[in-house]
C-alpha positions as a LaTeX table, in Angstrom:
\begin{tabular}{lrrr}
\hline
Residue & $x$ (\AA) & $y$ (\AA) & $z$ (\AA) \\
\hline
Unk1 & 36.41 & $-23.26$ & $-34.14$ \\
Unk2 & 37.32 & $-21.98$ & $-37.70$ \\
Unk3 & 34.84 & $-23.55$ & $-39.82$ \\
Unk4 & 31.83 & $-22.81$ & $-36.71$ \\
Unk5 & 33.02 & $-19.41$ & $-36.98$ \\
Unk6 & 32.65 & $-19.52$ & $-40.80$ \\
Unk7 & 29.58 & $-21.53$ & $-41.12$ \\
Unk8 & 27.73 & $-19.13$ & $-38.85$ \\
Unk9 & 29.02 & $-16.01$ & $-40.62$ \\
Unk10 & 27.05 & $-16.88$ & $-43.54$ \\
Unk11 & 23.82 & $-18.58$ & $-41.70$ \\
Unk12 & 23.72 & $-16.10$ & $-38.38$ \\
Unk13 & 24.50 & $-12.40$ & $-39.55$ \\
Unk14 & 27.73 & $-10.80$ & $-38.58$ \\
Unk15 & 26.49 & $-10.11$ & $-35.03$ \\
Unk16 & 27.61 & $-14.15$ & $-35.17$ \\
Unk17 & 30.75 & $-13.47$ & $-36.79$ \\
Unk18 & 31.54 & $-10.41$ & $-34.82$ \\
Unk19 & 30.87 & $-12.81$ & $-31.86$ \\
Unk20 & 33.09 & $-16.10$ & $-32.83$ \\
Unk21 & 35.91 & $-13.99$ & $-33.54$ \\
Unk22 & 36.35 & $-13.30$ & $-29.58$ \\
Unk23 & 35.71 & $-17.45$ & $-29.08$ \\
Unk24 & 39.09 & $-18.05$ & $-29.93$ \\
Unk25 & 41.03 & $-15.33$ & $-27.80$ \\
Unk26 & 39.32 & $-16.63$ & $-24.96$ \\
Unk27 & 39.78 & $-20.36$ & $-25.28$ \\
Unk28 & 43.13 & $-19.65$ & $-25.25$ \\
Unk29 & 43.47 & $-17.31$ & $-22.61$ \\
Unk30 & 41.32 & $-20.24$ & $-20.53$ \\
Unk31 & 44.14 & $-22.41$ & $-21.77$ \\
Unk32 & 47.19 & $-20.70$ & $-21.36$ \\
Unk33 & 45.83 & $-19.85$ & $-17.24$ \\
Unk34 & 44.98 & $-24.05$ & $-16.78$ \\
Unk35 & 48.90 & $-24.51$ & $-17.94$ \\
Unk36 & 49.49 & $-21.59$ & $-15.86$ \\
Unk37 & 48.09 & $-23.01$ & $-12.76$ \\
Unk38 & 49.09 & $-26.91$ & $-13.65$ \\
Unk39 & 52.85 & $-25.41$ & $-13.65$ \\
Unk40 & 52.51 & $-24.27$ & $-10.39$ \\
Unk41 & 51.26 & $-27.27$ & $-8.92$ \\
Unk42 & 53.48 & $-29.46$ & $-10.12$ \\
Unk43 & 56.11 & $-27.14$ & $-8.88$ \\
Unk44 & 54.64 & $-27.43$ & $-5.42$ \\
Unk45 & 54.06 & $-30.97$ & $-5.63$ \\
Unk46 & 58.13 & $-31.14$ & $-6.43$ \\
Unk47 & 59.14 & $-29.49$ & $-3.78$ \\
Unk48 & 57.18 & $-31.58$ & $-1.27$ \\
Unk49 & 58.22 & $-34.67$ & $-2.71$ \\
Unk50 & 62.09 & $-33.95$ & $-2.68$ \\
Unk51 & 61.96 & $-32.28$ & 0.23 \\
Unk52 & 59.41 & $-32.93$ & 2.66 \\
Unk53 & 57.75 & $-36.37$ & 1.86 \\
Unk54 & 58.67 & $-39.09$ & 3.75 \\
Unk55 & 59.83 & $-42.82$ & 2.80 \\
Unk56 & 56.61 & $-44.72$ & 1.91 \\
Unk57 & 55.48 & $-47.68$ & 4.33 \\
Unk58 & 53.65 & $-51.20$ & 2.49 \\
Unk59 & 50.07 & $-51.28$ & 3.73 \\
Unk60 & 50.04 & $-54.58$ & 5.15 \\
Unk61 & 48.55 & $-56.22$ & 8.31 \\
Unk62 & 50.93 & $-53.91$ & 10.84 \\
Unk63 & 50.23 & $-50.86$ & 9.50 \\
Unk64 & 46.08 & $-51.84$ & 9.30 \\
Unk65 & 46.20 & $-52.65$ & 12.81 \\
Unk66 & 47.85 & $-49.56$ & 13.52 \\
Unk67 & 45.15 & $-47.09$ & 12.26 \\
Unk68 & 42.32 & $-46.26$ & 14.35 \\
Unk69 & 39.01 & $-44.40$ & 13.99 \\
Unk70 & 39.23 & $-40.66$ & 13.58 \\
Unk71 & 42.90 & $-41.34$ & 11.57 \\
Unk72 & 42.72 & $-38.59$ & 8.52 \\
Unk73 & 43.33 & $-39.58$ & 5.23 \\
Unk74 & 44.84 & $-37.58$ & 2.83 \\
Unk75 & 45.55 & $-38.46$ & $-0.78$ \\
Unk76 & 46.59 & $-36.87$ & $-3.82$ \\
Unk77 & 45.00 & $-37.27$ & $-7.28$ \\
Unk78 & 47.10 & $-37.64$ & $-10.51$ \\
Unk79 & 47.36 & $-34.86$ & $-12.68$ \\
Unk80 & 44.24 & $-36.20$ & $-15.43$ \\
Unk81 & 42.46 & $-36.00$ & $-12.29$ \\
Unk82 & 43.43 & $-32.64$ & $-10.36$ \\
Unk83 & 41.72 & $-29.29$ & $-10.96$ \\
Unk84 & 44.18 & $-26.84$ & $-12.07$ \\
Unk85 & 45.96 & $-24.63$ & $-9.36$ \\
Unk86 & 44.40 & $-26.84$ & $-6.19$ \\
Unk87 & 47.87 & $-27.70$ & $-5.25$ \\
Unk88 & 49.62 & $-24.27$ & $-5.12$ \\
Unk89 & 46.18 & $-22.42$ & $-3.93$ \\
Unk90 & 46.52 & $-24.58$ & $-0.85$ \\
Unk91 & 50.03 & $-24.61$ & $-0.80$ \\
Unk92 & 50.19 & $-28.46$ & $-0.18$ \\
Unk93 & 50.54 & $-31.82$ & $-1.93$ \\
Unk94 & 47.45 & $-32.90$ & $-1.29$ \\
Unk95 & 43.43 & $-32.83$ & $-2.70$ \\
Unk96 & 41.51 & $-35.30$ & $-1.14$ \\
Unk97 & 40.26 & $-36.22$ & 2.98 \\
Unk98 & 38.39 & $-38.51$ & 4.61 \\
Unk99 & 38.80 & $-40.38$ & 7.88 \\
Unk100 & 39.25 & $-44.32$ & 8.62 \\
Unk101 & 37.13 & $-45.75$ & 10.98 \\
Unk102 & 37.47 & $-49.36$ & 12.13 \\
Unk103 & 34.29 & $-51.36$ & 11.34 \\
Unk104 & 32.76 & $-54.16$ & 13.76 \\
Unk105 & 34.91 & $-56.55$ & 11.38 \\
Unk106 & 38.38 & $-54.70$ & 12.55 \\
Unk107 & 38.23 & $-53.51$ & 8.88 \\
Unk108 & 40.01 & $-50.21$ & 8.22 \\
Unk109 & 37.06 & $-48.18$ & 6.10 \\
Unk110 & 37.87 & $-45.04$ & 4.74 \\
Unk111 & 35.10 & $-42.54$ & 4.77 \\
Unk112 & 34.38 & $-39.50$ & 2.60 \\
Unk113 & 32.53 & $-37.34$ & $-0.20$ \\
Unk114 & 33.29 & $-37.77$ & $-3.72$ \\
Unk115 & 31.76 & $-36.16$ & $-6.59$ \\
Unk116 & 31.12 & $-39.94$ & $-8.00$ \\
Unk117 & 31.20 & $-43.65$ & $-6.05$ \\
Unk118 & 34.97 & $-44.87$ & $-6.85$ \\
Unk119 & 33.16 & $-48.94$ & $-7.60$ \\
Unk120 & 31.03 & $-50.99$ & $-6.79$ \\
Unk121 & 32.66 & $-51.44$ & $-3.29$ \\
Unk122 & 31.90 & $-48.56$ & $-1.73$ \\
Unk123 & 28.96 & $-48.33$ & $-0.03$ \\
Unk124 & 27.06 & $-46.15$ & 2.65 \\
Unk125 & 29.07 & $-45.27$ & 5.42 \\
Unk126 & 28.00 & $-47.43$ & 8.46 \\
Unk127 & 25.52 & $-49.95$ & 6.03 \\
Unk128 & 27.97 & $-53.04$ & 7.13 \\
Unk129 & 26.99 & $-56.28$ & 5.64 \\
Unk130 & 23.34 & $-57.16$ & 6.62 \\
Unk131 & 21.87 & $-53.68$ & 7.14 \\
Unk132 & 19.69 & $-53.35$ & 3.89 \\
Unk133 & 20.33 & $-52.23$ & 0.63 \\
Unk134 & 21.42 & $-48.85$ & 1.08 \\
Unk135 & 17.91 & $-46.58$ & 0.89 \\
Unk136 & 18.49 & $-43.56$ & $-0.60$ \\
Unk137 & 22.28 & $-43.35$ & $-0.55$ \\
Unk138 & 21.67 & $-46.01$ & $-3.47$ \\
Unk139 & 19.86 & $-43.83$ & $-5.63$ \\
Unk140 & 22.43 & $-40.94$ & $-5.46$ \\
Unk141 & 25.63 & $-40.79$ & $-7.48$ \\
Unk142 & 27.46 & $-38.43$ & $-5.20$ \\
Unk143 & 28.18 & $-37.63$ & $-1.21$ \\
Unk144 & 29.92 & $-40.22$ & 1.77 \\
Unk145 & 30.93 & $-42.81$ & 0.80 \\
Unk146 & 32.67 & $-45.78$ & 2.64 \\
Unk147 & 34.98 & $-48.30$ & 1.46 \\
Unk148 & 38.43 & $-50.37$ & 2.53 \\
Unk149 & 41.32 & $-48.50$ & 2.15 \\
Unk150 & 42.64 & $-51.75$ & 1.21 \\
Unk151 & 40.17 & $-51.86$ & $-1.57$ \\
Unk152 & 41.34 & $-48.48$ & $-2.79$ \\
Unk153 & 44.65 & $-50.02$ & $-2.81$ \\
Unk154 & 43.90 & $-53.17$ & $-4.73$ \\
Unk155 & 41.89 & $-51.76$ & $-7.57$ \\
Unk156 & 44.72 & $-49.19$ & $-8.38$ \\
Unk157 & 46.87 & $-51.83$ & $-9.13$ \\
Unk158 & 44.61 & $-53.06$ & $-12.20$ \\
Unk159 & 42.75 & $-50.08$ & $-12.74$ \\
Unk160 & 42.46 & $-45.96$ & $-12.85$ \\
Unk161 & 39.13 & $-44.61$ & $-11.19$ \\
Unk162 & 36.78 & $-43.43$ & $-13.35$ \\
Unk163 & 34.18 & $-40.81$ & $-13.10$ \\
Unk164 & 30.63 & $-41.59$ & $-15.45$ \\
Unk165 & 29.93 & $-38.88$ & $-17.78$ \\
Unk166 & 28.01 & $-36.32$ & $-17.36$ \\
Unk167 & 25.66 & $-35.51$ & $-19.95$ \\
Unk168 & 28.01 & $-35.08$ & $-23.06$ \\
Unk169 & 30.87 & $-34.52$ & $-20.74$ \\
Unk170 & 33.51 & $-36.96$ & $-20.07$ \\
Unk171 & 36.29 & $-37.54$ & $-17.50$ \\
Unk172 & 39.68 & $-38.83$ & $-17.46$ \\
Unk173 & 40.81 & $-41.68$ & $-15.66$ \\
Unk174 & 43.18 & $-40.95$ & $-12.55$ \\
Unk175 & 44.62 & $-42.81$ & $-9.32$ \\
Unk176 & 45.07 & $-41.38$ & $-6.27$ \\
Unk177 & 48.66 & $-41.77$ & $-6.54$ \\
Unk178 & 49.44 & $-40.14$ & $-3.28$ \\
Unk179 & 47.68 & $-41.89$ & 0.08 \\
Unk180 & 48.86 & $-40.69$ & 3.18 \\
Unk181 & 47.77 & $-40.78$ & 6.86 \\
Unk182 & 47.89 & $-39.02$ & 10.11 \\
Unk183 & 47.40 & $-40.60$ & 13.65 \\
Unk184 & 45.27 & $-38.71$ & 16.14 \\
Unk185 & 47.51 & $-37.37$ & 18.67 \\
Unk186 & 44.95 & $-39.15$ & 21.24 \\
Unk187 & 42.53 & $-42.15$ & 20.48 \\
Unk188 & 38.23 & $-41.42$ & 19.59 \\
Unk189 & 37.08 & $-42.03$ & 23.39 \\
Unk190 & 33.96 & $-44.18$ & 23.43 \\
Unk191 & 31.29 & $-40.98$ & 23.66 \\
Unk192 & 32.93 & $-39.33$ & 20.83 \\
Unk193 & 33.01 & $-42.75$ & 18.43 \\
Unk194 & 29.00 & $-42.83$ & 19.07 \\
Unk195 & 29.05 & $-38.95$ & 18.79 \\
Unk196 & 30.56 & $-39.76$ & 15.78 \\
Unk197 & 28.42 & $-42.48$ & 14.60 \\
Unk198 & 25.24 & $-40.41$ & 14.85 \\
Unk199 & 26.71 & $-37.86$ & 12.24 \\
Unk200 & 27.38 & $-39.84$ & 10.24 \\
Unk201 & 24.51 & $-41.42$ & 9.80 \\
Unk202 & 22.58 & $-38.02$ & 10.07 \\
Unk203 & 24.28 & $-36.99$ & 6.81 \\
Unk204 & 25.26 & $-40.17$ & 5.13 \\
Unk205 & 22.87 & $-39.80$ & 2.16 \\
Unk206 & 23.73 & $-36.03$ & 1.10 \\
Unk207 & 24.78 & $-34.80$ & $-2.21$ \\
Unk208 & 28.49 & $-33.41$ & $-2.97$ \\
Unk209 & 28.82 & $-30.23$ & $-2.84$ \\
Unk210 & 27.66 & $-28.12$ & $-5.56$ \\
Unk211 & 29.04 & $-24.46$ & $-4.48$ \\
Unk212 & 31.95 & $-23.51$ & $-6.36$ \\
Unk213 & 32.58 & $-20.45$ & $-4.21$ \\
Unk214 & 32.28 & $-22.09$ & $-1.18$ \\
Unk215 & 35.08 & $-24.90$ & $-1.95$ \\
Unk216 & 37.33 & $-21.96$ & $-3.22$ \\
Unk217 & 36.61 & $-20.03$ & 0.24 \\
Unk218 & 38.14 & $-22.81$ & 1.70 \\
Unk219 & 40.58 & $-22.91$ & 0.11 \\
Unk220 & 41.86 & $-19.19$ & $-0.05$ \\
Unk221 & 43.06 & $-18.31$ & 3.22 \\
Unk222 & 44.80 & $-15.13$ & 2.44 \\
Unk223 & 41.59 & $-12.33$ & 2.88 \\
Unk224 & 39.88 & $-14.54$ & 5.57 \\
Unk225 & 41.31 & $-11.80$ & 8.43 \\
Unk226 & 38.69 & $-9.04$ & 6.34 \\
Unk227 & 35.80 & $-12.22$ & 5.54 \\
Unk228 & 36.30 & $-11.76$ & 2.02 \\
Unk229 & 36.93 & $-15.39$ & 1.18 \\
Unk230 & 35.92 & $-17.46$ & 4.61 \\
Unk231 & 32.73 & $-19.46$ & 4.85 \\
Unk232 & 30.85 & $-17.97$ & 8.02 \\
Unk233 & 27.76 & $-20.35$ & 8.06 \\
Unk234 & 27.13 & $-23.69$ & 8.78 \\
Unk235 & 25.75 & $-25.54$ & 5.96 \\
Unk236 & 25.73 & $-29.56$ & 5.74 \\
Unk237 & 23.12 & $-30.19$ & 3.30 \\
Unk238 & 25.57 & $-30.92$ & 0.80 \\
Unk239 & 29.25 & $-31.70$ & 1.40 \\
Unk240 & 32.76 & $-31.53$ & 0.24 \\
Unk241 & 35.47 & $-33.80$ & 1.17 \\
Unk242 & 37.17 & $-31.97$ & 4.06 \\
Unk243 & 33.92 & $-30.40$ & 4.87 \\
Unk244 & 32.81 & $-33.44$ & 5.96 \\
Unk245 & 35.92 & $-34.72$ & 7.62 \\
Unk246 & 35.62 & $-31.29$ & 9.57 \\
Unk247 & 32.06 & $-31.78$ & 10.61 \\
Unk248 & 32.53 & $-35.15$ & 11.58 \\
Unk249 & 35.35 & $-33.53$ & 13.62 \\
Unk250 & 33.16 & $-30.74$ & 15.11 \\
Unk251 & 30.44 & $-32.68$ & 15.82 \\
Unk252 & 32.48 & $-35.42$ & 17.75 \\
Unk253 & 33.61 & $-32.52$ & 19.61 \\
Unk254 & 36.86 & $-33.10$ & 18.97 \\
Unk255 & 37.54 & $-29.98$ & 17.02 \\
Unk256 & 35.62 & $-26.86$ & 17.93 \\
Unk257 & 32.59 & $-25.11$ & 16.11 \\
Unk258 & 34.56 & $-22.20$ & 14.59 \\
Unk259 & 35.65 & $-21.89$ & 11.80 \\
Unk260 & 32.63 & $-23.63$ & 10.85 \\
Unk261 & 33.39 & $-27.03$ & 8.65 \\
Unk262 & 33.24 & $-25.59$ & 5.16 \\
Unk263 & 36.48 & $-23.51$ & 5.79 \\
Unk264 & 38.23 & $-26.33$ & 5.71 \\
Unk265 & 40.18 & $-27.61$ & 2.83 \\
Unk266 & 42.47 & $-31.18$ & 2.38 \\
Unk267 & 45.76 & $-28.90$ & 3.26 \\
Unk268 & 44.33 & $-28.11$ & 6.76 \\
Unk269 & 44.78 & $-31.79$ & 7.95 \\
Unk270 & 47.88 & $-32.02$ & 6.29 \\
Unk271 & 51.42 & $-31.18$ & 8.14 \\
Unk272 & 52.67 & $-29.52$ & 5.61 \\
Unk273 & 50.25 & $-26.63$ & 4.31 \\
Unk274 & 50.24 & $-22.78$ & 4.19 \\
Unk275 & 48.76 & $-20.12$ & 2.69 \\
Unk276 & 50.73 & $-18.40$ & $-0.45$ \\
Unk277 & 49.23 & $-14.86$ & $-0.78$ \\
Unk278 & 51.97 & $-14.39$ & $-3.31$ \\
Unk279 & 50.61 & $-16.85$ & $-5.49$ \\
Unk280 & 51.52 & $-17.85$ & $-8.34$ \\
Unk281 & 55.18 & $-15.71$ & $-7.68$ \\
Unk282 & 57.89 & $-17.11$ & $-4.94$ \\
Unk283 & 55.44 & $-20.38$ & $-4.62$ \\
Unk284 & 58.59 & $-22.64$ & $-3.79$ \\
Unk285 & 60.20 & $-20.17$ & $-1.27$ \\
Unk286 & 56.49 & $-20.31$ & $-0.02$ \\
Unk287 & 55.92 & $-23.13$ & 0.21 \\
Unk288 & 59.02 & $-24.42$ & 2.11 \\
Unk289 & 58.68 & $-21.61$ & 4.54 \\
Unk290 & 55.16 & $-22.72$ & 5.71 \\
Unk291 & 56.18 & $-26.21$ & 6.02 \\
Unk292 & 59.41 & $-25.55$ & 8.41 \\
Unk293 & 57.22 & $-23.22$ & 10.46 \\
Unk294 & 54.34 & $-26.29$ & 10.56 \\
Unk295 & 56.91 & $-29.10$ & 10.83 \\
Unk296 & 59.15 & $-26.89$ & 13.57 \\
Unk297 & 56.90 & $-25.59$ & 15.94 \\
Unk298 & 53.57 & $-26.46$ & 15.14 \\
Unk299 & 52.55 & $-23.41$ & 13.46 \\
Unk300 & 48.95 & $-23.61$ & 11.70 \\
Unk301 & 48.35 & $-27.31$ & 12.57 \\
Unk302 & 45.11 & $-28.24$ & 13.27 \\
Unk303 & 44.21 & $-28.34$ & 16.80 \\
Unk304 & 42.09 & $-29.85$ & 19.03 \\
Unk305 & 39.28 & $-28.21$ & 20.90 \\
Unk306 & 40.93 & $-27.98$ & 23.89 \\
Unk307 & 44.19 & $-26.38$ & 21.62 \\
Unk308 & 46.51 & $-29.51$ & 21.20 \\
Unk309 & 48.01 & $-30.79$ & 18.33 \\
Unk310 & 45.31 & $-33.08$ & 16.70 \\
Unk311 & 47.16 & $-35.36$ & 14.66 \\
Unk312 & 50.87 & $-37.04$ & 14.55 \\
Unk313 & 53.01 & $-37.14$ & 11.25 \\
Unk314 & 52.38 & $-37.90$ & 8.47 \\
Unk315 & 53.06 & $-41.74$ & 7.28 \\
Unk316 & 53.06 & $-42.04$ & 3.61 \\
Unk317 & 51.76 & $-45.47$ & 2.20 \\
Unk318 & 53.38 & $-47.11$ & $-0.83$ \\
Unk319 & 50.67 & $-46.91$ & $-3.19$ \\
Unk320 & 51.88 & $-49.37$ & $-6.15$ \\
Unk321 & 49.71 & $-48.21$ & $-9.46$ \\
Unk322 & 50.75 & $-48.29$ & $-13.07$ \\
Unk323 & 53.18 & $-46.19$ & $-14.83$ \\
Unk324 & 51.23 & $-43.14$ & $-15.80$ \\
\hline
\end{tabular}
């Protein structure tokens, strides 16, 4: 940033000069708030592990045959991989949904948006083997996405996912080093699998999401009582991860139409979630407030349309991946 600054002072005028000297007060302002914010989440990702999280389970044939469509998956990126403060905004562990649903092979697929395809097994939700190549979900680099959650397990074990640069920009590798799932309270019936089916296959070849402000309205909670941060419209031409989950909720009509499914954020489907309008001060005391009141009496769960408690506890899977 010195020598830019320099070089341009003598080629640019000292409108340029004037200019670069303010380029270095702000990249570290933008740096000092990312530590800020990475502080916090790992403080809220502390306190959830030693206090809340409960004794991972192998993923093995039992617990496969245990899951069943319309389970919600939740799973937590490592820290090359998290945006800074997505943690402690949502006052939760967790970053990442999707649901399973079983395939016509008794396969336990996971299903859900991703800014990039995680390899080359993924592949359109609902194309099983024999259906065609894919159409236009081939083309695009983003949106659903389907794949074994035992693939997901297996290729952690060797190797980090990876997201393809982006013009000059380049990514990190990261696991999801956190996978954990809930249990509808009571089973898909067989309307609301093809319900569910028809969604999905309505939307299966949308883009990810593109609208920063409408991911961060879902996942500040504290102003939506005066609609200054809550999403209000319906909008599935592009989707998030828990937007989708949501919609493919909604439109199952197992969860109802408001708030519409772009409120919704990972920590809504998780047991232990809350919203910290203190943040960043007090975020532990927060945090294990919400979570009693949640894990106690139900407070803030997510419930069904007809006002039960959706999903079961959470059951933490032993995700094995190298020492980070």
């Amino acid at each position: 940033l010195h020598t830019l600054s320099h070089t341009q002072s003598h080629t640019g005028g000292a409108h340029t000069h004037k200019h670069n000297q303010h380029s270095l007060p702000t990249l570290q302002t933008a740096t000092m708030a990312s530590c800020c914010l990475n502080c916090c989440d790992s403080v809220t990702i502390l306190c959830w592990d030693i206090c809340c999280a409960p004794r991972p389970v192998p993923y093995d044939d039992t617990f496969a045959a245990s899951l069943q469509t319309g389970d919600v998956v939740l799973m937590r990126a490592s820290k090359s991989g998290r945006y800074p403060g997505i943690n402690a905004l949502g006052t939760s562990p967790w970053d990442h949904t999707g649901l399973i649903y079983i395939g016509p092979d008794q396969v336990p697929y996971v299903i859900d948006s991703g800014s990039f395809r995680y390899g080359e097994w993924a592949k359109r939700p609902l194309q099983f083997d024999g259906e065609g190549d894919g159409g236009e979900w081939a083309q695009s680099p983003t949106g659903p996405q389907m794949y074994a959650l035992k693939d997901l397990l297996e290729h952690q074990k060797v190797a980090p996912l990876l997201k393809p640069p982006k013009g000059d920009q380049t990514f990190p590798p990261y696991w999801q080093d956190r996978v954990g799932i809930r249990h509808l309270s009571t089973p898909m019936t067989e309307e609301q699998i093809k319900a569910l089916d028809e969604f999905i296959k309505q939307v299966r070849d949308r883009p990810y999401e593109t609208d920063a402000a409408a991911m961060t309205n879902a996942a500040l909670d504290c102003c939506d009582c005066c609609s200054l941060t809550k999403n209000t419209s319906e909008d599935t031409d592009s989707l998030f991860c828990s937007e989708l989950t949501a919609a493919s909720y909604i439109n199952s009509g197992l969860l109802r139409s408001q708030p519409v499914s772009s409120e919704y954020a990972p920590p809504d489907f998780s047991r232990y979630h809350g919203c910290c309008p203190w943040f960043p001060l007090g975020m532990c005391g927060c945090c294990l407030c919400s979570w009693m009141c949640t894990d106690c009496c139900g407070c803030g769960d997510v419930r069904t349309a007809d006002g039960k408690r959706m999903f079961g506890k959470e059951v933490l899977i032993d995700v094995p991946v190298p020492p980070q």
